[in-house]
Every structure is written in C-alpha cells, then in structure tokens.
Short mmCIF file of C-alpha atoms in Angstrom, two decimals:
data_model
loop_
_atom_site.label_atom_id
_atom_site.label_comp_id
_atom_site.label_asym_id
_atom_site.label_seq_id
_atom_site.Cartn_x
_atom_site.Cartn_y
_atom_site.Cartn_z
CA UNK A 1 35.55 -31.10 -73.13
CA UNK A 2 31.96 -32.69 -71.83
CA UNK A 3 30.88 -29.35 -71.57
CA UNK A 4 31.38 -28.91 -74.78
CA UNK A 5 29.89 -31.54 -76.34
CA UNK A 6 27.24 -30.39 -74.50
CA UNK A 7 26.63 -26.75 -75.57
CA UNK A 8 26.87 -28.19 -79.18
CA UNK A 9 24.22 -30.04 -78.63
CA UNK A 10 22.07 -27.49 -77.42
CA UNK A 11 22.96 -25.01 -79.98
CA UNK A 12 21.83 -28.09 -82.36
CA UNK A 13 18.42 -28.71 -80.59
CA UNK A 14 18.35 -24.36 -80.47
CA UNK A 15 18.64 -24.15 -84.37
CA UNK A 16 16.61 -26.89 -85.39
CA UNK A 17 13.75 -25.52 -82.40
CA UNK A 18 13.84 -22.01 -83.87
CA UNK A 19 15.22 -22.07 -87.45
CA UNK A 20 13.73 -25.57 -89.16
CA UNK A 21 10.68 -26.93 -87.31
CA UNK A 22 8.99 -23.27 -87.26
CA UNK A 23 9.28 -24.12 -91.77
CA UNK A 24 6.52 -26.69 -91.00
CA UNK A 25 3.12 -26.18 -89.60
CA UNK A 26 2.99 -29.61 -88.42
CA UNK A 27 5.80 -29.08 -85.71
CA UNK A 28 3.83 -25.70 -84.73
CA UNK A 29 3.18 -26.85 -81.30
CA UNK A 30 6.35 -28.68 -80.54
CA UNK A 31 7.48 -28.91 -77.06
CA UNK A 32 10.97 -27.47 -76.15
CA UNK A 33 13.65 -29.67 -76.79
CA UNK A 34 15.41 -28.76 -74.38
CA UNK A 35 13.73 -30.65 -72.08
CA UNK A 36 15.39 -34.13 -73.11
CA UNK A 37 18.77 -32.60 -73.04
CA UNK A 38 18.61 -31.72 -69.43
CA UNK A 39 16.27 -34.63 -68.43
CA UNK A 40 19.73 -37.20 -69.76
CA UNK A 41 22.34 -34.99 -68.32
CA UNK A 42 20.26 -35.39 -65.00
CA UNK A 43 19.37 -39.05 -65.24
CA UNK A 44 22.95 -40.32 -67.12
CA UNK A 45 25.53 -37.60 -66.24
CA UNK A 46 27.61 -37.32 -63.38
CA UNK A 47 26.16 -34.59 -61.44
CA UNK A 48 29.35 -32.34 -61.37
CA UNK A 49 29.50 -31.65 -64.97
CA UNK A 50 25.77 -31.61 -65.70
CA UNK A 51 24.71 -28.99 -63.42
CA UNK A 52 27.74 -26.52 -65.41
CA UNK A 53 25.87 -27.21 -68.72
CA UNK A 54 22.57 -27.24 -67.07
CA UNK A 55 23.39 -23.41 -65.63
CA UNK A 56 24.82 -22.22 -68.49
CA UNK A 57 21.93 -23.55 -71.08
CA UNK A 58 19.27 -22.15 -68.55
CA UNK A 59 21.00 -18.60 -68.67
CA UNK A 60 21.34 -18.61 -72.66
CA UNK A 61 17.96 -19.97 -73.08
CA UNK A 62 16.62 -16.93 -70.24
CA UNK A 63 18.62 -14.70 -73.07
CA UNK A 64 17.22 -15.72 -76.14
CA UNK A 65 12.95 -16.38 -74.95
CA UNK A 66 10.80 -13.26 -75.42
CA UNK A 67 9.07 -14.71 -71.72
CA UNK A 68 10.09 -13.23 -68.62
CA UNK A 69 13.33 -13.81 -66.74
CA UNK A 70 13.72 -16.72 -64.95
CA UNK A 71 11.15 -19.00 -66.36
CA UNK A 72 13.86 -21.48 -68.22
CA UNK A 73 16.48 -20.91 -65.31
CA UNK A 74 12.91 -22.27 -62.95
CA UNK A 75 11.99 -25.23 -64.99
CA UNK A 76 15.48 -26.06 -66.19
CA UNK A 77 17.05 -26.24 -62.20
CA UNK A 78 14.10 -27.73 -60.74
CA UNK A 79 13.41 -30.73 -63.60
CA UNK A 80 17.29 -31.13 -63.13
CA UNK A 81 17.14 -31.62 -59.46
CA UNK A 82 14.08 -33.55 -59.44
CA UNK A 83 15.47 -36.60 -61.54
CA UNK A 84 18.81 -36.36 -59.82
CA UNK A 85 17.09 -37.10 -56.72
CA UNK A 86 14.59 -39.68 -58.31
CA UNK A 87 16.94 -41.68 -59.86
CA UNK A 88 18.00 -42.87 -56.23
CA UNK A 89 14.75 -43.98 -55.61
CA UNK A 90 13.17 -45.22 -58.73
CA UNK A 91 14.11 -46.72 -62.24
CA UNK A 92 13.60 -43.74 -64.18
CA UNK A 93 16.37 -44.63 -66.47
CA UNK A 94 14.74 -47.51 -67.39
CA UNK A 95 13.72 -47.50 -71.19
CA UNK A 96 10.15 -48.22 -70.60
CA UNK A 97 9.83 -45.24 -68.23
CA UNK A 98 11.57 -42.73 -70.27
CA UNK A 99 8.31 -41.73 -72.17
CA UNK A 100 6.44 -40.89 -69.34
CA UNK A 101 9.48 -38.78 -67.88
CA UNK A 102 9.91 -36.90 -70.69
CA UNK A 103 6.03 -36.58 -70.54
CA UNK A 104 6.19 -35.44 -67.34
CA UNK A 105 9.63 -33.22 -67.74
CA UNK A 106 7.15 -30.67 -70.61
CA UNK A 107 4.27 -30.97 -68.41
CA UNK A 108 6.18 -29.23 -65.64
CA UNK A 109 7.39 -26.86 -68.32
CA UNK A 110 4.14 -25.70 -69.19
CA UNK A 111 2.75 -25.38 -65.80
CA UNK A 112 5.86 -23.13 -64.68
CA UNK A 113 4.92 -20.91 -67.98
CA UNK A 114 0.84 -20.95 -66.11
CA UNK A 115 2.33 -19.72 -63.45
CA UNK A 116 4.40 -17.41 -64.45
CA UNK A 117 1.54 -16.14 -66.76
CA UNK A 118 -0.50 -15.87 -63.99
CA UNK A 119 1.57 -13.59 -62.05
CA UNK A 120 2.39 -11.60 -64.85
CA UNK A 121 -1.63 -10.84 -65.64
CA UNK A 122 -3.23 -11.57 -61.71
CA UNK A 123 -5.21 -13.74 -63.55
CA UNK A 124 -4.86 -17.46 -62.91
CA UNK A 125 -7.37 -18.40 -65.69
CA UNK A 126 -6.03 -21.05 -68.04
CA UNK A 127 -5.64 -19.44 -72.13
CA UNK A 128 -7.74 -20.65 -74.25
CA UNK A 129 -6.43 -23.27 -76.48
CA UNK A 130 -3.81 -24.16 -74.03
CA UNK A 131 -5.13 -27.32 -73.19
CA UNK A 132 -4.96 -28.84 -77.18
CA UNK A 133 -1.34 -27.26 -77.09
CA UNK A 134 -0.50 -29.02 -73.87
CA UNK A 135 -1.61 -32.68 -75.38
CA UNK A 136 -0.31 -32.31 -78.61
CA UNK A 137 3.32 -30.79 -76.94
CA UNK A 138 2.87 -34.32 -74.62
CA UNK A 139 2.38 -36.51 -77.23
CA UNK A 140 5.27 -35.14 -79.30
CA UNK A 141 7.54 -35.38 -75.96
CA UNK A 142 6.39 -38.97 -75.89
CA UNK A 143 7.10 -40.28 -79.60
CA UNK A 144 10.54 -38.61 -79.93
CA UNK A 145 11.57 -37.98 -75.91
CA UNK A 146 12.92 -41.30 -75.50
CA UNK A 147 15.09 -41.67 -78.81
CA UNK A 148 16.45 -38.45 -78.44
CA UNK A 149 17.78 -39.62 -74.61
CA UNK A 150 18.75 -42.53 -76.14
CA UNK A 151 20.78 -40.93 -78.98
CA UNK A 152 22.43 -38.25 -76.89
CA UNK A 153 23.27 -41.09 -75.02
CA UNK A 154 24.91 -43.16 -77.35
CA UNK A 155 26.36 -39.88 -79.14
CA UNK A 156 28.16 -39.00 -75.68
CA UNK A 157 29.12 -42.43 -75.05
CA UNK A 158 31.01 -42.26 -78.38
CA UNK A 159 32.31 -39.00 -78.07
CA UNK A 160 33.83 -39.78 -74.23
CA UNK A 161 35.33 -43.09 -76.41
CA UNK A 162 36.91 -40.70 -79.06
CA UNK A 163 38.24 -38.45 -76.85
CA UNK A 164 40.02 -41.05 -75.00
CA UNK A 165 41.69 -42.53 -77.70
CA UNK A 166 42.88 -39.63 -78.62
CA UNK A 167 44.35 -39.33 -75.23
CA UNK A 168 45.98 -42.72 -75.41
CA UNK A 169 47.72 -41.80 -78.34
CA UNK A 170 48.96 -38.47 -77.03
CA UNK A 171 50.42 -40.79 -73.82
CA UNK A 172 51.54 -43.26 -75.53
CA UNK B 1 21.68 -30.00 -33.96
CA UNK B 2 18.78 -30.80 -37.58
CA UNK B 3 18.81 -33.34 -38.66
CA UNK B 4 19.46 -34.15 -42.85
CA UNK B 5 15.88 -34.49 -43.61
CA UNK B 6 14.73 -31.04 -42.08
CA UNK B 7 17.94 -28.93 -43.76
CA UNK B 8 16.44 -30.60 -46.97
CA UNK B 9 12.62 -29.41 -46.42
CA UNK B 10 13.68 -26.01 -45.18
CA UNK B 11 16.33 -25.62 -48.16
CA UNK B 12 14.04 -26.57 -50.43
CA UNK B 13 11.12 -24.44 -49.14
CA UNK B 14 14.11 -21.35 -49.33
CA UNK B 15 14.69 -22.28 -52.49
CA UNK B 16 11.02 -22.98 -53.92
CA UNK B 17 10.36 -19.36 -52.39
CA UNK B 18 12.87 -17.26 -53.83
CA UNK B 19 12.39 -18.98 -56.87
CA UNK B 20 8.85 -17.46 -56.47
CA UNK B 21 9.50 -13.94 -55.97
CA UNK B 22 12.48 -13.58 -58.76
CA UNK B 23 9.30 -14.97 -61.12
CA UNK B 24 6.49 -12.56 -59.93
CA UNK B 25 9.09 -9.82 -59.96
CA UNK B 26 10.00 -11.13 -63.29
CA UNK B 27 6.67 -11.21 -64.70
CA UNK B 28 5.74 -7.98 -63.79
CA UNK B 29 8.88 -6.02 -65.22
CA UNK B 30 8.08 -7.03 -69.04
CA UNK B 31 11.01 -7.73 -70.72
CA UNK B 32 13.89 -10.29 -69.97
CA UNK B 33 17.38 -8.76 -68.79
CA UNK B 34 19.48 -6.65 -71.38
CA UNK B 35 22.91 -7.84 -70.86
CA UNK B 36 22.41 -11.84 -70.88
CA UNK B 37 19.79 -10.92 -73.87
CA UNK B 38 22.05 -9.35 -75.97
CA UNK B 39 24.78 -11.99 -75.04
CA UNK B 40 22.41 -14.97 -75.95
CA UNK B 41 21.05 -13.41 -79.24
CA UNK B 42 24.64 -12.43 -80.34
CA UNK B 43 25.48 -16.22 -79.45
CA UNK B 44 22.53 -17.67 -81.07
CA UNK B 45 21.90 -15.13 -83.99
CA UNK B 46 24.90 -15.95 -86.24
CA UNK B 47 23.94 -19.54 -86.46
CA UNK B 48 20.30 -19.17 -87.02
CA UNK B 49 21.34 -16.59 -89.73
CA UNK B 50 23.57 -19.32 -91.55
CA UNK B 51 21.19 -22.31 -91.11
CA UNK B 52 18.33 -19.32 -92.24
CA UNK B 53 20.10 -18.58 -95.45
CA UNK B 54 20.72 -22.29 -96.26
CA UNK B 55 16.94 -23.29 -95.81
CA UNK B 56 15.82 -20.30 -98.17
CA UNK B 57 18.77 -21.26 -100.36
CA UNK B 58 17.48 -24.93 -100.88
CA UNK B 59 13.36 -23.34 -100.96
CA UNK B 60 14.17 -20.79 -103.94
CA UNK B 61 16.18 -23.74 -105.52
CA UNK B 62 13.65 -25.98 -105.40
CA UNK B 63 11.10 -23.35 -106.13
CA UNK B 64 12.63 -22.20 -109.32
CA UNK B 65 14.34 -25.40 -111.02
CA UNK B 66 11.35 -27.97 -110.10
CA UNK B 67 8.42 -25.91 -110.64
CA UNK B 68 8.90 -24.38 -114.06
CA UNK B 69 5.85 -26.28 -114.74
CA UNK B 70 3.36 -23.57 -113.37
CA UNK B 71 5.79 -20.63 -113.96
CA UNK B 72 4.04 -20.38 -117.19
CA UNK B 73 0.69 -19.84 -115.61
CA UNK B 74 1.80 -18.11 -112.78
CA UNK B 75 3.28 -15.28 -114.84
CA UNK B 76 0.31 -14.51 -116.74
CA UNK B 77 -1.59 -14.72 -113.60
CA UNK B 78 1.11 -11.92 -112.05
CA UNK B 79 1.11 -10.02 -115.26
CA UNK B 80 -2.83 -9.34 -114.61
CA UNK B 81 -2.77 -8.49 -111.23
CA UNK B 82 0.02 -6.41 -112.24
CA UNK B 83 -1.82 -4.13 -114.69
CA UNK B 84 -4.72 -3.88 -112.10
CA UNK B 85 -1.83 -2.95 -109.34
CA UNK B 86 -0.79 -0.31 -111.52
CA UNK B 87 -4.60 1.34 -111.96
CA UNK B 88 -4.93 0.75 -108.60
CA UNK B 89 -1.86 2.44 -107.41
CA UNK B 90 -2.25 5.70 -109.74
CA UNK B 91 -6.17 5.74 -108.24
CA UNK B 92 -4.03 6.25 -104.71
CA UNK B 93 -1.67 8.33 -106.28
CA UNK B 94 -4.54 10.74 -106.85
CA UNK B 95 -6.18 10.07 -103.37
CA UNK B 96 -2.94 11.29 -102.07
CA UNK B 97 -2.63 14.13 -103.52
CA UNK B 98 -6.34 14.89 -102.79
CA UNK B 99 -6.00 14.49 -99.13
CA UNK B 100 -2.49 16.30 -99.12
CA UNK B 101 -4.47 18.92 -100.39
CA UNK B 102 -7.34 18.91 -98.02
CA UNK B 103 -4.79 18.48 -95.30
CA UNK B 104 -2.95 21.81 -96.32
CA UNK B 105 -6.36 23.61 -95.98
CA UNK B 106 -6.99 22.25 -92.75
CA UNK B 107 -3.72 23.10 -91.67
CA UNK B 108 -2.81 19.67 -90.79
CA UNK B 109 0.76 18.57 -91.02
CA UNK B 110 1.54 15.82 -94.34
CA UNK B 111 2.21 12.35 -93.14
CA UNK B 112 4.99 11.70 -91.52
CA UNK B 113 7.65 10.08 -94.21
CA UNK B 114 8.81 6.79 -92.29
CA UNK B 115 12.92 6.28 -91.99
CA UNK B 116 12.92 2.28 -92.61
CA UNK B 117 15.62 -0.31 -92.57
CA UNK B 118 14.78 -3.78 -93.84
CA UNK B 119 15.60 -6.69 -91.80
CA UNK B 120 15.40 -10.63 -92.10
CA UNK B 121 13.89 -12.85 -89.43
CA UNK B 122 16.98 -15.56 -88.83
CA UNK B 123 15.20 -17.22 -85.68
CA UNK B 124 11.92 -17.25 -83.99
CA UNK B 125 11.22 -17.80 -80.27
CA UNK B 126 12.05 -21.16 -78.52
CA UNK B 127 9.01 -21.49 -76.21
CA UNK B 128 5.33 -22.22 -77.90
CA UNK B 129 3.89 -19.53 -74.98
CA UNK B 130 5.87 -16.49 -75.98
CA UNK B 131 6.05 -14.61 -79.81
CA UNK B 132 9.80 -13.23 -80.61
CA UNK B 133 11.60 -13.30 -83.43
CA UNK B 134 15.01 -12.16 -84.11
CA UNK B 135 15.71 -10.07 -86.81
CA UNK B 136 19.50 -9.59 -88.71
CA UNK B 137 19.81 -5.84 -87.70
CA UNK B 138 21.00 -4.55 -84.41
CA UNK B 139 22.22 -0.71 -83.18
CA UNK B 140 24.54 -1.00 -85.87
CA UNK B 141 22.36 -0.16 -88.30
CA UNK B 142 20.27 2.35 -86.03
CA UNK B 143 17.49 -0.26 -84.66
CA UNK B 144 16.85 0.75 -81.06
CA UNK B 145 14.77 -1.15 -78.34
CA UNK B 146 11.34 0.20 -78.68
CA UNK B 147 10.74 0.62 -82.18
CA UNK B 148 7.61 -0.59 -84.06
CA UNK B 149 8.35 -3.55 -87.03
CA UNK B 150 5.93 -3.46 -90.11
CA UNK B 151 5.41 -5.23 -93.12
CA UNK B 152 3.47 -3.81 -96.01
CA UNK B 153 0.11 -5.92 -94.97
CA UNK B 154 0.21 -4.15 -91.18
CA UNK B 155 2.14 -4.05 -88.04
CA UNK B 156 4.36 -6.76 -86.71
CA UNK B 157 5.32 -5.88 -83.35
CA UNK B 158 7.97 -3.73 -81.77
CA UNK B 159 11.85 -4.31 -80.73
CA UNK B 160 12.77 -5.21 -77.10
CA UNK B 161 16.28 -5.51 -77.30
CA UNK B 162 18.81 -4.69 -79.64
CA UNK B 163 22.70 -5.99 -79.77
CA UNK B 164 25.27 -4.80 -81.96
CA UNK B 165 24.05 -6.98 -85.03
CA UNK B 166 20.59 -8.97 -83.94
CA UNK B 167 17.61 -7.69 -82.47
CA UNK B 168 14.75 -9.33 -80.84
CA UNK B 169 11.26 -8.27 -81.83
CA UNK B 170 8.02 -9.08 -79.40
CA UNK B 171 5.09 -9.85 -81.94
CA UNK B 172 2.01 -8.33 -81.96
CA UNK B 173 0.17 -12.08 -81.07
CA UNK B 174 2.47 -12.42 -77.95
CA UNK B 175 0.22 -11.08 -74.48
CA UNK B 176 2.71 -9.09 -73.12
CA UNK B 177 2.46 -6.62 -76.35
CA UNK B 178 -0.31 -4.22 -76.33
CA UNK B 179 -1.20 -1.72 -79.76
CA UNK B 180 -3.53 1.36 -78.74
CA UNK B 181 -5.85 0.64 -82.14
CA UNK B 182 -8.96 2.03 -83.45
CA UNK B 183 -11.83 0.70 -84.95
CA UNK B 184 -11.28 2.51 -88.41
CA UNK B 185 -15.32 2.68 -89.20
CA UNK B 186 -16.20 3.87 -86.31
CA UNK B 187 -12.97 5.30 -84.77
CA UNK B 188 -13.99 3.09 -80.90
CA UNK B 189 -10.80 2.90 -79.64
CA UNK B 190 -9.15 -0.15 -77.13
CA UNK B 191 -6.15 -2.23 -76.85
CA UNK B 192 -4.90 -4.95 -79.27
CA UNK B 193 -3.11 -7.82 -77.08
CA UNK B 194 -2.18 -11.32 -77.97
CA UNK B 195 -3.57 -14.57 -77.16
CA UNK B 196 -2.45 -18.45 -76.56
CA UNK B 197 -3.73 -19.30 -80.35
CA UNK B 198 -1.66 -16.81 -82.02
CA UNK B 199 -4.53 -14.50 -82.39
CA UNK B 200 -5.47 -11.07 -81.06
CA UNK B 201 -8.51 -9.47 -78.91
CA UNK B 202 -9.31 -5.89 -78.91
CA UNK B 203 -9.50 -4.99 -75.22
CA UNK B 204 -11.30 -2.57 -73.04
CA UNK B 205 -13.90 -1.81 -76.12
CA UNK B 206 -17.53 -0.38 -74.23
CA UNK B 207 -20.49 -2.62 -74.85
CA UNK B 208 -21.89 0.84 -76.32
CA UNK B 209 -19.39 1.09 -78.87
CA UNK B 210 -20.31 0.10 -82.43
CA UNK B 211 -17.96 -3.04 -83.21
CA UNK B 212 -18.81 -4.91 -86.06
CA UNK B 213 -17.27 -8.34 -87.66
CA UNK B 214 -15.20 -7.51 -90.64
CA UNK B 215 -14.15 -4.35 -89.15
CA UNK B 216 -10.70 -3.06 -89.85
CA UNK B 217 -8.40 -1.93 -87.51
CA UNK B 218 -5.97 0.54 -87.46
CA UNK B 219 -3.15 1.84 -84.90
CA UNK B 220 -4.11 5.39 -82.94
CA UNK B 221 -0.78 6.52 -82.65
CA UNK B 222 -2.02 7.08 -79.19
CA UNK B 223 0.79 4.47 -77.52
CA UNK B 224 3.93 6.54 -78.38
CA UNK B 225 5.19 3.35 -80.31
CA UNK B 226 3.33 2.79 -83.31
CA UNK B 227 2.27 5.55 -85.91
CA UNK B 228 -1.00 6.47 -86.73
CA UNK B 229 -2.89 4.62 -89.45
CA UNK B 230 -0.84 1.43 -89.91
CA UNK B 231 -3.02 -1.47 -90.56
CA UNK B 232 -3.22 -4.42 -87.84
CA UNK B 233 -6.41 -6.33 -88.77
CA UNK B 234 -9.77 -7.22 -88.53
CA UNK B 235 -12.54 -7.80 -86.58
CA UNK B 236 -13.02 -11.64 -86.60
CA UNK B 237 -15.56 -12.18 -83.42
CA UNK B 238 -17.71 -9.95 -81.26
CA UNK B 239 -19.22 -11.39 -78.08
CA UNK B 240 -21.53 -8.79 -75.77
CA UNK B 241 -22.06 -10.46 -72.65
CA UNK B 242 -24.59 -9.36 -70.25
CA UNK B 243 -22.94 -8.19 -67.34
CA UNK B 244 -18.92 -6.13 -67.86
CA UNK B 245 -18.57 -3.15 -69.52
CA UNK B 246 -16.48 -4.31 -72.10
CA UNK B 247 -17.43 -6.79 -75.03
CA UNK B 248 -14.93 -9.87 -76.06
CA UNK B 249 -13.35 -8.57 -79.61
CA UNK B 250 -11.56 -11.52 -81.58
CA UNK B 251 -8.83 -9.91 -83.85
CA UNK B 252 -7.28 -11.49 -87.02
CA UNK B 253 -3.86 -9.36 -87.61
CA UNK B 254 -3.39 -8.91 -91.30
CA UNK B 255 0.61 -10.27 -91.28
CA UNK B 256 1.12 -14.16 -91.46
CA UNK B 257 3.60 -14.57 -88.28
CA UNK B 258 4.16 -18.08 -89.54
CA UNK B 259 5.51 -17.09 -92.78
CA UNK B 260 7.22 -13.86 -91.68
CA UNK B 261 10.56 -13.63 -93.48
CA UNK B 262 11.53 -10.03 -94.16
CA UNK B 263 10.49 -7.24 -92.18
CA UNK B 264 10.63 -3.12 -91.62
CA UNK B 265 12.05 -1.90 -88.57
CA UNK B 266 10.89 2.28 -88.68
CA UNK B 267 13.46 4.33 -87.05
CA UNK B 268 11.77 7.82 -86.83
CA UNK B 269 9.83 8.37 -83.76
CA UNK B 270 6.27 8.81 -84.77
CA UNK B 271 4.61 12.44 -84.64
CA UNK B 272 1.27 13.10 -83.25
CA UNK B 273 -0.65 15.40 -85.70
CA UNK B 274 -1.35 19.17 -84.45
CA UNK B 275 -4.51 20.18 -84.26
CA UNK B 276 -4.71 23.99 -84.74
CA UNK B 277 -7.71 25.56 -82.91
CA UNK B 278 -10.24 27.06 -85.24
CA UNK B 279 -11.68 30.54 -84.69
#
C-alpha cells in the first residue's frame, strides 16, 4: 500500500513538472522534482520499501525523458544510496540541513546530465547558459526542497495513520 | 578472507563502472529504449491529457468571460488583418499557379501534397536539459517513429517513439536533433542542432559561405526526414573566427516551443524532386 502512496505521488510531482509549471515562464528552469521525492524516501523510509518505489520511478522516468537511457535510473540509484548511507553518519535529516541536501541532491542531477552530455558529443565543454540554469534550478531546490520533504512527510505519516485505522476496524 | 570495507570499495567501483559504460553506450545510441518508452508515455499520457484539457478549459474560460473588455478592439483589429490575409493569400494563390506552371516546363514534379494528422501536446519533457513533448496521437492514427512535426510558422521536430495512443516528439531546440537546412538567400547549406538556451546554431557552415543576420532558413530535404522548403528560422548571430573552417551561426526557429499547443504530425514520406537531364 506504501508503494502506492508512493507512485501517486510521483505521478502528482510528474503532472504538475510537465503539464502546469511549463504554463508559466517563471518556473522555466525548475529543477526536477523528483529529486525531493527520492531524497525523503532515502532519508525517512525504511530502506526495503523505498528502494521498490525508487526502481520503479527511475524506470518510468528513463521512459518518459527525451535524454538517453539510464541518466534518471544513474542519478536516481546513486542520490538514493548516498543519503541512505549518510544518514548513519551525519544529521542530514535535520531541518536545518535539508536545504543544502536538496541543493546538493539537483546539483548531482545536473552534473550526471554533463556527463552524460559529454559522452554523447566527445565534448566535455560546459553549454552555454548552463551555469544561470544550474543557480536558478539550486535556488528553486532550496526555497521549496525542504517543505516539500516536510509535506511528503507529514502526508505519509497520515496516510500510514489512516491505513491503520482502517485495519483496526477490519480486526476488530 | 576481505574484509567489509574492501567488498564495499570494490562493489562500489563495479558498480560506479558499469554504471559508466550503460551511459556512454546510452549516449551514443540516440534515443531511449522502445518498450519501457512506450510503457511510461502510455502510463503518463492519459493523465497529462486530462490535467491538459482542464488547464485550457479554465484559460479559454477565463479568456472569453473576463476579457470581453478588449474583444471589441480585438475584433476590429482581426477583421483588418483579415482582409489583408485574404489579398495576401490570393497574391500566393497566383504565385502558385505561376511556379506550377514554370515547374511543368521544367519538367519538375508539383509539390508534394503533405498527408497530415493534427495532434495536441498533453505533456512536455521532465528534465530542463532535454526538449520532448508528447503529443495525443500514437500508431493508431498512423504516426510512426521518425516522422517530421510542423506547425504552420516552421518545423517542430520529429517523432521518436510512438505507442498505441501517445507519441513522443524530440524538438528541434533539443542537441540530439539535427535538420539538414539551407540558407534560403544563398542556398549555403549545414546542420540545424539545438542548444542549452532553447535556441539553435547552424553547424558545419564554411567561413566562405555568405551567411548573413536576418537570413531565413529553410529545410533541404537532404536528411530523409524533413521535406524540402519548410520554414525553421532565422539567422540571429554570425561569428567568423579566425582560425576553423566553420563560422558560429545563432538560429532563432520560427515556432514558440513554450507556447506549443497543437501540432502537425506529416505522414507521407517526403520525395526528393527529379531532376531530368537537359540535352
């Protein structure tokens, strides 16, 4: 049922990423997010059902980009596994540090895309323009990064509450 | 026999390495896989389609019950351009039927008459680095992968994968799309590609070749994909350095990619003109 609540979410972040915020220019250079949906399922899921929903929205997300094969699946696994294995080590959850991981989280996003750019042309010269994208994308990720961990959060919090009332009344 | 720590640097110097290669082989082989493509888009597609509708829904509602203000002045401002349309068009009317003419005595073949099906743009690409939209037709309704998409003001880009109902369409700004285009003054030929910006750059241009700002541009036919003659846009920068045999051409396309709502996806292959040898 987690998993679920899960892919709705993404399909929620997918729609509103390539339906509403392409209807206003001043979202044109949003970062993906994506990014804060995997960064919480890494730093407040349990690992066994995060890394299903991680898979399965890396795949989708593979399916639906006009970008090479593999570049979502890339920054989607290794983000995943990199604040899974921070969080044993440092405070990343806390609140205060959440901007600068979600900073950090589209960073890495955009450098996998240099890369694979770069082996796509054999040219490892940097676009021009992609250095105003790249600030504007982190200072989106840091405004609305952390409330958007925080509200998936509290929404899944909510929705693991519901669901177990439900199963209290079915028991008892 | 390893200890934990070195099974952890070698797996993840496995890993970090295969990751590698599946990208560079990736890159190189242009388009994403077919099968989990067509999955996602047939997925994503029906949602974007009724979250689509609802946003134009709300825009023409808005546009026609809270604007009626300027309607007024907008419809005498349409009904002049309209009458000016209408001289204009049977001034082309003419020039068609001139250069069928001249065509005839040249023994050129007419103009190819495109086979078009109108399509809707439900969804545009999730990542900022890479142009696709996805469009509400699929082989259904005869759109194949490879196909060019037009709108009346020039060419859009061309489709590089097609489900049963939804197709994805690379756009003409994205790099990985390249339109064989000629410089219609001057007829210098070279290779429209995208940029990071959302622009375009006419590639591979000689330094000797006469390339002017303001230039138009035009498709050669030349590529196999798009027919000859369809607008794509016009010259916006010229840069000559002094050493490389090619100048830097900036390229303004005609279409608007950030309005793009309706499109034409042409379904007839395109026909090269034959050239019968004169005696």
């Amino acid at each position: 049922m987690n998993l679920l609540f899960y892919l709705i979410l993404w399909l929620v972040l997918t729609l509103f990423q390539t339906v509403l915020l392409p209807l206003f220019p001043v979202f044109r250079f949003m970062y993906d997010l994506q990014i804060p949906l995997v960064l919480f399922l890494g730093l407040f899921r349990p690992l066994r059902e995060a890394i299903v929903a991680v898979i399965v929205i890396a795949l989708i997300m593979d399916g639906l980009s006009g970008g090479p094969f593999g570049i979502y699946c890339t920054t989607y696994f290794w983000l995943f596994g990199l604040v899974t294995g921070l969080v044993g080590f440092l405070h990343v959850r806390n609140r205060l540090l959440l901007p600068f991981v979600v900073v950090c989280g589209v960073a890495f996003e955009n450098a996998v895309g240099w890369l694979v750019r770069a082996m796509g042309t054999a040219s490892f010269a940097v676009p021009p323009g992609s250095g105003r994208v790249l600030v504007v994308q982190m200072g989106w990720a840091a405004v609305t990064g952390p409330p958007m961990l925080l509200g998936m959060d509290w929404l899944t919090r909510h929705w693991e509450q519901w669901i177990a009332l439900r199963q209290a009344r079915r028991d008892g | 026999m390893f200890s934990r720590k070195t099974v952890l640097i070698v797996g993840l110097l496995v890993a970090v390495t295969i990751n590698l290669i599946v990208l560079s082989l990736s890159s190189r082989h242009r388009f994403p896989s077919e099968g989990i493509g067509q999955l996602a888009v047939g997925v994503v597609a029906p949602f974007q389609l009724v979250v689509t509708n609802s946003c134009r829904f709300l825009r023409e509602t808005w546009q026609h019950y809270f604007q009626l203000v300027s309607i007024a002045e907008r419809y005498d401002q349409l009904s002049r351009e309209l009458d000016m349309a209408t001289a204009h068009g049977a001034e082309c009317a003419e020039l068609r039927r001139s250069n069928r003419r001249l065509r005839a005595l040249l023994h050129f073949q007419d103009a190819v008459r495109f086979e078009m099906v109108a399509a809707e743009v439900v969804g545009k690409d999730p990542s900022p680095w890479f142009k696709t939209v996805i469009i509400d037709k699929g082989y259904k309704q005869g759109v194949r992968k490879g196909m060019p998409v037009v709108v009346p003001q020039g060419i859009v880009g061309q489709v590089i994968g097609a489900g049963r109902y939804f197709a994805k369409v690379l756009l003409i700004i994205d790099a990985n799309n390249a339109v064989d285009a000629l410089v219609d003054r001057t007829r210098a030929r070279g290779v429209v590609t995208g940029t990071a910006m959302g622009q375009c750059a006419l590639k591979y241009v000689l330094r000797k070749e006469d390339v002017r700002v303001g230039d138009l541009l035009i498709s050669s036919g030349m590529d196999g994909v798009f027919p000859k003659g369809l607008r794509i846009g016009f010259v916006s920068g010229v840069i000559r350095r002094n050493s490389g045999i090619f100048q830097d051409v900036t390229v303004t396309p005609f279409v608007n990619f950030e309005k793009l709502e309706e499109v034409l996806v042409i379904r007839n292959e395109p026909e090269r003109p034959k050239v019968v040898a004169t005696q």
